[in-house]
PDB file of C-alpha atoms in Angstrom:
ATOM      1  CA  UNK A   1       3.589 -39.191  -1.751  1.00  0.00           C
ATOM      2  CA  UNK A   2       3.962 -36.687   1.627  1.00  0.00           C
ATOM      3  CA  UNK A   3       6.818 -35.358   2.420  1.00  0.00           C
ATOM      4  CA  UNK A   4       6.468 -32.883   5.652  1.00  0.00           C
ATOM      5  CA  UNK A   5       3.457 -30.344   5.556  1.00  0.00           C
ATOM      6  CA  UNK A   6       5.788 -27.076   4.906  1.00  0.00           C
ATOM      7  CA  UNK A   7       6.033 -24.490   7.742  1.00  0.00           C
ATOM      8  CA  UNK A   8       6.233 -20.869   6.640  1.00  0.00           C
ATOM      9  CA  UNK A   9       8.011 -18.056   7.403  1.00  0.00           C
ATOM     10  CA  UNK A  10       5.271 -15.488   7.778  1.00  0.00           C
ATOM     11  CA  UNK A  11       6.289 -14.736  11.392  1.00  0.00           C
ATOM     12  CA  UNK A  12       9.555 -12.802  10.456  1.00  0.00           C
ATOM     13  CA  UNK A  13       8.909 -11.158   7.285  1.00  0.00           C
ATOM     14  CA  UNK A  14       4.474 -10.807   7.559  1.00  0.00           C
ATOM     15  CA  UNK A  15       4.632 -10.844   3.173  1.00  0.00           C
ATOM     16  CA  UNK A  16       5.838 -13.405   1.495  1.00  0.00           C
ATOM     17  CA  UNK A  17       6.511 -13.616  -2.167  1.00  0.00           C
ATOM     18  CA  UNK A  18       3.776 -15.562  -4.273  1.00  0.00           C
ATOM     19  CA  UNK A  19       3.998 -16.524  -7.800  1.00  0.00           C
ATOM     20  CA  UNK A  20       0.474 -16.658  -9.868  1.00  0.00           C
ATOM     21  CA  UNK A  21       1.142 -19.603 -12.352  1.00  0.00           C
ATOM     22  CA  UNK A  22      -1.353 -20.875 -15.225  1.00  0.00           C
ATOM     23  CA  UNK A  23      -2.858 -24.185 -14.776  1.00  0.00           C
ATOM     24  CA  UNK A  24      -3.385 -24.706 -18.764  1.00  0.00           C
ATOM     25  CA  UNK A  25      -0.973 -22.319 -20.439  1.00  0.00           C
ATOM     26  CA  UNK A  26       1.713 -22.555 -17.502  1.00  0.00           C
ATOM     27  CA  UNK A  27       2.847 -19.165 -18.075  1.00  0.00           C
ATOM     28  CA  UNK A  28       4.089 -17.128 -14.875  1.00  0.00           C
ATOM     29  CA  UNK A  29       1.076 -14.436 -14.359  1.00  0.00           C
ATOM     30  CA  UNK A  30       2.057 -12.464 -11.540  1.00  0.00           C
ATOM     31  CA  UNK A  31       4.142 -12.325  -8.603  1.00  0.00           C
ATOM     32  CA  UNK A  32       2.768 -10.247  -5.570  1.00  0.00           C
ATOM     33  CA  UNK A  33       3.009 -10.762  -2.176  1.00  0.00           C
ATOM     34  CA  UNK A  34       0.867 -12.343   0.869  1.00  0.00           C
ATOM     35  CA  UNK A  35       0.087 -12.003   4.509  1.00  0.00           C
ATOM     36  CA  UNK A  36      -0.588 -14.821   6.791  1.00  0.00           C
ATOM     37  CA  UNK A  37      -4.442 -13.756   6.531  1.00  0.00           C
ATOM     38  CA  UNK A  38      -4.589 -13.520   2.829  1.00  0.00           C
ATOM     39  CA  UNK A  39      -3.000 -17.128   2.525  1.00  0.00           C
ATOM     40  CA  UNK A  40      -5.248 -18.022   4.964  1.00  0.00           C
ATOM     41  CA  UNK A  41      -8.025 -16.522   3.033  1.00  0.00           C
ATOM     42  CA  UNK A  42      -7.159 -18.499  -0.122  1.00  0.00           C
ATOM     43  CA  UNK A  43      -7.037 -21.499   1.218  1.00  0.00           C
ATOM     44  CA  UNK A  44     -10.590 -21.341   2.587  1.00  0.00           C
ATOM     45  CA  UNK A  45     -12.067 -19.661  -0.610  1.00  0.00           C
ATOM     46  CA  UNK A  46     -10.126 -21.235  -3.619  1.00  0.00           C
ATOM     47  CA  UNK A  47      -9.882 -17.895  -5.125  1.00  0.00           C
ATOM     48  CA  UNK A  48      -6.186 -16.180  -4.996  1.00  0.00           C
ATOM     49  CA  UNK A  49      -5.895 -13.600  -2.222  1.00  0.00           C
ATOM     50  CA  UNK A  50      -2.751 -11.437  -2.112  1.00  0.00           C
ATOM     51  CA  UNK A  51      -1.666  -8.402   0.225  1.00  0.00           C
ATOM     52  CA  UNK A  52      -1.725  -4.998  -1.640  1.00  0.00           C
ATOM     53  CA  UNK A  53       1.992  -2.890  -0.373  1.00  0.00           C
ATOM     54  CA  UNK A  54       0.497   0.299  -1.990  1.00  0.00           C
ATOM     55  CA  UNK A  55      -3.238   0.162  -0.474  1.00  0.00           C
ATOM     56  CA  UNK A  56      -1.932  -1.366   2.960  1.00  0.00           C
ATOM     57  CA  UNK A  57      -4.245  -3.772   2.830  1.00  0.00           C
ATOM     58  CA  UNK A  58      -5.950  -7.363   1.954  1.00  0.00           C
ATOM     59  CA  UNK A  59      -6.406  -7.513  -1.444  1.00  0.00           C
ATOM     60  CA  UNK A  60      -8.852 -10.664  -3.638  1.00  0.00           C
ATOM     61  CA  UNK A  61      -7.709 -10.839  -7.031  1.00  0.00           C
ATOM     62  CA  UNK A  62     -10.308  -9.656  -9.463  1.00  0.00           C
ATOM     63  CA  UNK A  63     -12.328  -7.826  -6.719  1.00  0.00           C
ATOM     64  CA  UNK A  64     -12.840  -4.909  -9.216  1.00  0.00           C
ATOM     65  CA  UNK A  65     -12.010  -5.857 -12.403  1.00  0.00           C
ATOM     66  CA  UNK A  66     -13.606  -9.998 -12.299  1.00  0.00           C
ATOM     67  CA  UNK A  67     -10.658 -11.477 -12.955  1.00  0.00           C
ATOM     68  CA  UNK A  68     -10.255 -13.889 -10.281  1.00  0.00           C
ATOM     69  CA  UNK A  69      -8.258 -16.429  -9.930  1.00  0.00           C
ATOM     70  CA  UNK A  70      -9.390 -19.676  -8.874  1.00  0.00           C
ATOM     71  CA  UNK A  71      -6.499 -21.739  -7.247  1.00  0.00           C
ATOM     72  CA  UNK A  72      -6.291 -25.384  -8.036  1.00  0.00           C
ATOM     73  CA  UNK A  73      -2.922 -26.206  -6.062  1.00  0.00           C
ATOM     74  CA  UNK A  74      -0.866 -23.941  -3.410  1.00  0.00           C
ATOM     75  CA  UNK A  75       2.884 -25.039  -3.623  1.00  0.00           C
ATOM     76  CA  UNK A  76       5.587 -23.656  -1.033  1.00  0.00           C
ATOM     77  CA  UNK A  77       9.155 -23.538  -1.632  1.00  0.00           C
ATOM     78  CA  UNK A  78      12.133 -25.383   0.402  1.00  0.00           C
ATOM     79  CA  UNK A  79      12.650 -22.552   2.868  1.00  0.00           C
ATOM     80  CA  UNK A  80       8.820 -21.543   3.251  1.00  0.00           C
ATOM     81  CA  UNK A  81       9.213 -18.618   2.301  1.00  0.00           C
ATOM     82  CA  UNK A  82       7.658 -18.092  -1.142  1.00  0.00           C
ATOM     83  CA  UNK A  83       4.421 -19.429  -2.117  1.00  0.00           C
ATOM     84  CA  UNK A  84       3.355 -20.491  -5.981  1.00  0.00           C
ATOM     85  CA  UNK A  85      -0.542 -20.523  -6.505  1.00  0.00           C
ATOM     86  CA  UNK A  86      -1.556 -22.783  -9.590  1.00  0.00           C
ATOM     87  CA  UNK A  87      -4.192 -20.546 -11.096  1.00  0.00           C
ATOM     88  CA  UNK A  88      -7.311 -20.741 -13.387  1.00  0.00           C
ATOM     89  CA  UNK A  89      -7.195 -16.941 -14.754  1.00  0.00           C
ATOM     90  CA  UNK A  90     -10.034 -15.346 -15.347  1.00  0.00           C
ATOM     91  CA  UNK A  91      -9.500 -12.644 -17.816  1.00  0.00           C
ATOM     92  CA  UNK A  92      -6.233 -11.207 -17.967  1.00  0.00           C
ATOM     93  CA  UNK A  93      -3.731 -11.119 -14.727  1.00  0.00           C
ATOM     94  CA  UNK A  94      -2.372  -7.768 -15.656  1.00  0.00           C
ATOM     95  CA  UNK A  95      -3.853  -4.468 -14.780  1.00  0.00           C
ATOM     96  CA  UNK A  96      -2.608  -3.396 -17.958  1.00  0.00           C
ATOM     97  CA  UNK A  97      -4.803  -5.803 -20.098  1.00  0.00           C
ATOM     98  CA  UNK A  98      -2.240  -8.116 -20.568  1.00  0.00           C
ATOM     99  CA  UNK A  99      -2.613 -11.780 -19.533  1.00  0.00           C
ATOM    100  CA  UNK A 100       0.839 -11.615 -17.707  1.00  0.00           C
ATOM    101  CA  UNK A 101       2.358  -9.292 -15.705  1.00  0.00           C
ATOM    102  CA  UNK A 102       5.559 -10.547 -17.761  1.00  0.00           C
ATOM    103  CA  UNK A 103       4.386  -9.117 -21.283  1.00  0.00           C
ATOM    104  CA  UNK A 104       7.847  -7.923 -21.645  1.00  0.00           C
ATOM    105  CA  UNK A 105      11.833  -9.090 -22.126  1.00  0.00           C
ATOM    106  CA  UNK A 106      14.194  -6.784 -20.470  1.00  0.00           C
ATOM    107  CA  UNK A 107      15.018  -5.530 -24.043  1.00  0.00           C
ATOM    108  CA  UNK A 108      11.415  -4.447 -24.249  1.00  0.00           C
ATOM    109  CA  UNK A 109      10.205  -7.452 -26.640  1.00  0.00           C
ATOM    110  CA  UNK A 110       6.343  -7.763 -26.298  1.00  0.00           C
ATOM    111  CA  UNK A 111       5.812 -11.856 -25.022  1.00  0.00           C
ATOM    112  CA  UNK A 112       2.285 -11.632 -23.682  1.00  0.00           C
ATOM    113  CA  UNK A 113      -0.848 -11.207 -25.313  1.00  0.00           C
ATOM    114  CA  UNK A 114      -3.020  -8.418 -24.708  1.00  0.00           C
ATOM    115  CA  UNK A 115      -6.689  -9.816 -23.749  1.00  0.00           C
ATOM    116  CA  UNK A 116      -8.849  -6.735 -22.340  1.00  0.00           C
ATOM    117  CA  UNK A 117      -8.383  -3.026 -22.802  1.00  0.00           C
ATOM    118  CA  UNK A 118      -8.084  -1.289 -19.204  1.00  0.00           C
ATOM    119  CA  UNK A 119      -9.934   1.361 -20.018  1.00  0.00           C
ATOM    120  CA  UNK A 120     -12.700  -0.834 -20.888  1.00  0.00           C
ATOM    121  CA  UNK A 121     -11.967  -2.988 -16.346  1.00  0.00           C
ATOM    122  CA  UNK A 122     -10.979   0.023 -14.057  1.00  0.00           C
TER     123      UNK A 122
ATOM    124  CA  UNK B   1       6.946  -6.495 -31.660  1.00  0.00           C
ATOM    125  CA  UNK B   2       8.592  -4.254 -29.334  1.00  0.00           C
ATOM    126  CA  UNK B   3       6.868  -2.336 -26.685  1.00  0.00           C
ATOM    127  CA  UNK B   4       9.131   0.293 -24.367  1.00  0.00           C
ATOM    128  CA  UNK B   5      12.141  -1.036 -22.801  1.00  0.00           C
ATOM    129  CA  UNK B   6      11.308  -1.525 -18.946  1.00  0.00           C
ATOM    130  CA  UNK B   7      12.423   0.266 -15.830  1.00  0.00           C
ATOM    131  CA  UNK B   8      13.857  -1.560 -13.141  1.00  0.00           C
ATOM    132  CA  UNK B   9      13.077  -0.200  -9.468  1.00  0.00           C
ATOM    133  CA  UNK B  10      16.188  -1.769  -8.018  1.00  0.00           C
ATOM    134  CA  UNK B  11      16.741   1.733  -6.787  1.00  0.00           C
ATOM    135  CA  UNK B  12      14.123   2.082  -4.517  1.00  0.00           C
ATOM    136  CA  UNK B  13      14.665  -1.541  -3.388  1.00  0.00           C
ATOM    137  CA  UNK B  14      18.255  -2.540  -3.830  1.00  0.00           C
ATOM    138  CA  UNK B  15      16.680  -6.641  -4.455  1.00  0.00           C
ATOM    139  CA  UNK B  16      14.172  -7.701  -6.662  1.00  0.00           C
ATOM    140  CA  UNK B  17      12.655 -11.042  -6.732  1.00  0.00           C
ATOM    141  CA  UNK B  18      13.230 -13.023  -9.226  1.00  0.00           C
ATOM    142  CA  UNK B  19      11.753 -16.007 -10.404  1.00  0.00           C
ATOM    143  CA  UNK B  20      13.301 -19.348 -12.534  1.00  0.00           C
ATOM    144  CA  UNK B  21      11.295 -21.029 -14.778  1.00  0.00           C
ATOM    145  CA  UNK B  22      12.002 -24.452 -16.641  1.00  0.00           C
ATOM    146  CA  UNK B  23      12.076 -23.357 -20.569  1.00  0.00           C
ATOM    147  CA  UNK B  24      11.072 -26.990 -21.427  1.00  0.00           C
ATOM    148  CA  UNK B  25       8.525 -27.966 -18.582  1.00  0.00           C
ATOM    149  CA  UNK B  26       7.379 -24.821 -17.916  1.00  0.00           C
ATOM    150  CA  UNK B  27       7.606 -25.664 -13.819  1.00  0.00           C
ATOM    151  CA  UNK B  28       8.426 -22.803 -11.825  1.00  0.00           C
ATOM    152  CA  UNK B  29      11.860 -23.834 -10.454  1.00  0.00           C
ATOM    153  CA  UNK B  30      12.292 -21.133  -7.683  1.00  0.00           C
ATOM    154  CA  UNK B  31      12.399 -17.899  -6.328  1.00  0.00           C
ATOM    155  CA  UNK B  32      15.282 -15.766  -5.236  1.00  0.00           C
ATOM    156  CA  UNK B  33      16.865 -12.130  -4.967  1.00  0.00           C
ATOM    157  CA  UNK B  34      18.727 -10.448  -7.165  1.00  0.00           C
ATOM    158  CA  UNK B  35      20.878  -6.916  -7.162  1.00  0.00           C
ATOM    159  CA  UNK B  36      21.491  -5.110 -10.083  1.00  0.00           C
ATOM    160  CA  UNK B  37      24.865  -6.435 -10.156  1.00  0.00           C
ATOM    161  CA  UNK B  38      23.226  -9.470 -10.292  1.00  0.00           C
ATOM    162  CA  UNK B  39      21.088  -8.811 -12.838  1.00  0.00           C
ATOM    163  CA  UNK B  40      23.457  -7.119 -15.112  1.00  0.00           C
ATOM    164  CA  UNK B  41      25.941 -10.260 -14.969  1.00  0.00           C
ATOM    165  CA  UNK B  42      23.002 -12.606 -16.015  1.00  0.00           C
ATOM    166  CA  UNK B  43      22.453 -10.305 -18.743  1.00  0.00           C
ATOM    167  CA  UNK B  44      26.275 -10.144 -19.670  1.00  0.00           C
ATOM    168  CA  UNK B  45      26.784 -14.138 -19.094  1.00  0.00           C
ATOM    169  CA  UNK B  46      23.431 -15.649 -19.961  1.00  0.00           C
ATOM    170  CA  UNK B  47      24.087 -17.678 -16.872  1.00  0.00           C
ATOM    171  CA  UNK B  48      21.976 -17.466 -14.073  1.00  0.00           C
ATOM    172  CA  UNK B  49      23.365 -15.142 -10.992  1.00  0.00           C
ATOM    173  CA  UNK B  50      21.034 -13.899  -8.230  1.00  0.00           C
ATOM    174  CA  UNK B  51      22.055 -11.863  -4.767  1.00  0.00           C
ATOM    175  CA  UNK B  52      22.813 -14.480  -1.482  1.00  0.00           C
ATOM    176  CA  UNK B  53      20.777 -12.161   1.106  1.00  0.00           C
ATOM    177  CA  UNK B  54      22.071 -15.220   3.877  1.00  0.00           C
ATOM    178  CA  UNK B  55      25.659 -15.093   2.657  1.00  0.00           C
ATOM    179  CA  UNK B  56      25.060 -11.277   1.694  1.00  0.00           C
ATOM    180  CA  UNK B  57      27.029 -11.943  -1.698  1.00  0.00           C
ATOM    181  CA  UNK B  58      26.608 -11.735  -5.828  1.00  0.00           C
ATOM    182  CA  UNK B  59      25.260 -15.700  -6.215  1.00  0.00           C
ATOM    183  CA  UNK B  60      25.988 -17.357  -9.519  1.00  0.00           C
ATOM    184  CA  UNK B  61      23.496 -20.103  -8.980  1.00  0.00           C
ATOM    185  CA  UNK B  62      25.707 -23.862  -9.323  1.00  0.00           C
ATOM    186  CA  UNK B  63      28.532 -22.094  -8.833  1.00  0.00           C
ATOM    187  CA  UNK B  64      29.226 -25.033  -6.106  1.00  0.00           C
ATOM    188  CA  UNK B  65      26.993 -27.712  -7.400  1.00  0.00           C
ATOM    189  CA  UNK B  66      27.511 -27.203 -10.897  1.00  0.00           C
ATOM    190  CA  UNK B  67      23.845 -26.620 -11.518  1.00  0.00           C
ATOM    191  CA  UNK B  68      24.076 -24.015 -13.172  1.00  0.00           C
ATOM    192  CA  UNK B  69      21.009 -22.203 -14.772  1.00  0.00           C
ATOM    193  CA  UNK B  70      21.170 -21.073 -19.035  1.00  0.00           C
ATOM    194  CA  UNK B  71      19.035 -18.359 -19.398  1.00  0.00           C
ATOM    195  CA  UNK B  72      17.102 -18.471 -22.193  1.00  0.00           C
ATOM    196  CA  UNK B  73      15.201 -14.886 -21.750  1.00  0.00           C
ATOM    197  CA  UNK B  74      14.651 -12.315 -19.371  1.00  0.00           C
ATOM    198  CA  UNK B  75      11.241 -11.420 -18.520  1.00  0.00           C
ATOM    199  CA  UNK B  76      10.299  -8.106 -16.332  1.00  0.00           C
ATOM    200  CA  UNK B  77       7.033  -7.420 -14.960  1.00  0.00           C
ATOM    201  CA  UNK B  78       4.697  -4.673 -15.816  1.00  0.00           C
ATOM    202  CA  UNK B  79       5.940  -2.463 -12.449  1.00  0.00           C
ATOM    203  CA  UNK B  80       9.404  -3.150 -13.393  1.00  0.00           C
ATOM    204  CA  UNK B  81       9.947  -4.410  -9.830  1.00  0.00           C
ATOM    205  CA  UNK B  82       9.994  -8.389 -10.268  1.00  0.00           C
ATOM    206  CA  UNK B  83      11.924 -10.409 -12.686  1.00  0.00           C
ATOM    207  CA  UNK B  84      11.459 -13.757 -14.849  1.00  0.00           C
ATOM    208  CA  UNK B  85      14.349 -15.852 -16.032  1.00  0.00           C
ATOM    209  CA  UNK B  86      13.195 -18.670 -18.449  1.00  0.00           C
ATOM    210  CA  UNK B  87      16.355 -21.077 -18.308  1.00  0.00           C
ATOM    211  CA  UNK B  88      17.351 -23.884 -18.852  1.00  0.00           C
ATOM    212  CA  UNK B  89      18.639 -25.750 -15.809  1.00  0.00           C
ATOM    213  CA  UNK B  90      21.368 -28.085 -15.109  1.00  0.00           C
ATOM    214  CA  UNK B  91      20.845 -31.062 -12.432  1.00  0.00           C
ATOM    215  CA  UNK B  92      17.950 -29.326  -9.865  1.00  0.00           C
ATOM    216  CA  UNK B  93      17.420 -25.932  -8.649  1.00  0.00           C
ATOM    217  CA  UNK B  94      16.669 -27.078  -4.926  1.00  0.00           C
ATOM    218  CA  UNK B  95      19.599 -27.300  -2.419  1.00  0.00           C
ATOM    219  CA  UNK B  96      17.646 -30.335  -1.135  1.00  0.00           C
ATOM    220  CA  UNK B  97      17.992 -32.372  -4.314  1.00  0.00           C
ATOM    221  CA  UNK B  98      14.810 -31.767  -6.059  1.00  0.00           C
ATOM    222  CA  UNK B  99      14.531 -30.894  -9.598  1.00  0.00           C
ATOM    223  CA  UNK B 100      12.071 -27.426  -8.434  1.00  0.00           C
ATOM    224  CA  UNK B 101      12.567 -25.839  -4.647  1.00  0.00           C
ATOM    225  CA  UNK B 102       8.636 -25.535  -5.020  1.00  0.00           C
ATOM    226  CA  UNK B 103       8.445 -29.562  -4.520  1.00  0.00           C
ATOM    227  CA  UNK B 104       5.706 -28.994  -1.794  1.00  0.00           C
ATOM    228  CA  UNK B 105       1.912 -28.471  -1.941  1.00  0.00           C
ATOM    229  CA  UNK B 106       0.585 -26.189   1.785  1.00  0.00           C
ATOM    230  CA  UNK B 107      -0.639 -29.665   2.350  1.00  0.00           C
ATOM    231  CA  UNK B 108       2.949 -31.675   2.020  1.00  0.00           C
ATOM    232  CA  UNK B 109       2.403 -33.267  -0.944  1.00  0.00           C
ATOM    233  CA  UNK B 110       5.510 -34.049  -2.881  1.00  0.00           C
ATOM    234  CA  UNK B 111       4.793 -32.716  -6.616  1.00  0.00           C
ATOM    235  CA  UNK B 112       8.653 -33.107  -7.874  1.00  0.00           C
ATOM    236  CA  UNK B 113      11.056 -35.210  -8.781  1.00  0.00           C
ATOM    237  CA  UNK B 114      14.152 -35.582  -6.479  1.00  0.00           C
ATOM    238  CA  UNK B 115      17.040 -35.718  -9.258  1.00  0.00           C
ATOM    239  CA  UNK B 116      20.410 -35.705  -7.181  1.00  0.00           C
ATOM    240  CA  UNK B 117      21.638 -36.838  -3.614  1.00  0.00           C
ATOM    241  CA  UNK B 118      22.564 -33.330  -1.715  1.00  0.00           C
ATOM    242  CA  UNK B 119      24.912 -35.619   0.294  1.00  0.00           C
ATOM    243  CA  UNK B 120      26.668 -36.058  -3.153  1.00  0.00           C
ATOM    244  CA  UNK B 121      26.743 -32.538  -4.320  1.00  0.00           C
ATOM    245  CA  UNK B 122      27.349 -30.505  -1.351  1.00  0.00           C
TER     246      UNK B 122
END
């Protein structure tokens, strides 16, 4: 069923918030942020594109380290103005090995496997 | 097994994002803001409150709908500067009736279930 194609909000923030889901596990991965250009990006490629705050600049997933992520389905939220990518993750989302950014409770618990050592990616 | 007990960066930020996810689905239900004041009353309550950046006000989420949001566990990510509440939610997170805000693919494809009228609730 359609409902209306979502508009987004890109023209008074530039980043949005985007959430890196599992397709298979559906565990939350990530959440980083996008420009117009990197959704653009994904959407042509099928490979998750983000917008890196610290480097200042357009950032593919797994450029370095291989571990892409290769987007079956782009959701967009009520307001349009935060993005969820459905992912296939290759390797681990974290860049500190784990598969989730979200290895941890707020009480420190440990919820996330670790699948690669960093020392081994960067 | 416990790993160390995470930093938040709420004071380089003020607002985090923070993201809701079904503990029985798994679906991602939506995305908002939260303050530490926030954060620390979800923690206190183990109900759901986030930061209104529109109304510019602590949020406990269903506080007028009566959808309100159990949390089941906190999750923090590995920068300490986005949050994950695993909860279990009452009625639907969306304003517009739908049981996730991300309800939307880019494309306008309805991928969830509309599970109250807003007319009725609002």
């Amino acid at each position: 069923m359609s409902v209306e194609t979502p508009d987004l909000a890109f023209g008074e923030q530039k980043l949005l918030p985007a959430i890196a889901q599992d397709s298979t596990t559906k565990e939350v991965l990530m959440l980083a942020y996008v420009s117009e250009e990197a959704f653009e990006r994904t959407r042509e490629t099928g490979v998750a594109h983000y917008y890196s705050r610290s480097r200042d600049e357009l950032w593919k997933k797994g450029g370095s380290s291989g571990h892409i992520q290769q987007v079956d389905e782009i959701r967009v939220d009520c307001d349009g103005d935060a993005i969820l990518y459905i992912v296939d993750q290759e390797g681990g989302a974290c860049h500190t090995g784990y598969e989730s950014c979200f290895y941890r409770t707020a009480d420190g618990e440990q919820v996330s496997e670790q699948v690669f050592d960093p020392d081994d990616v960067y």
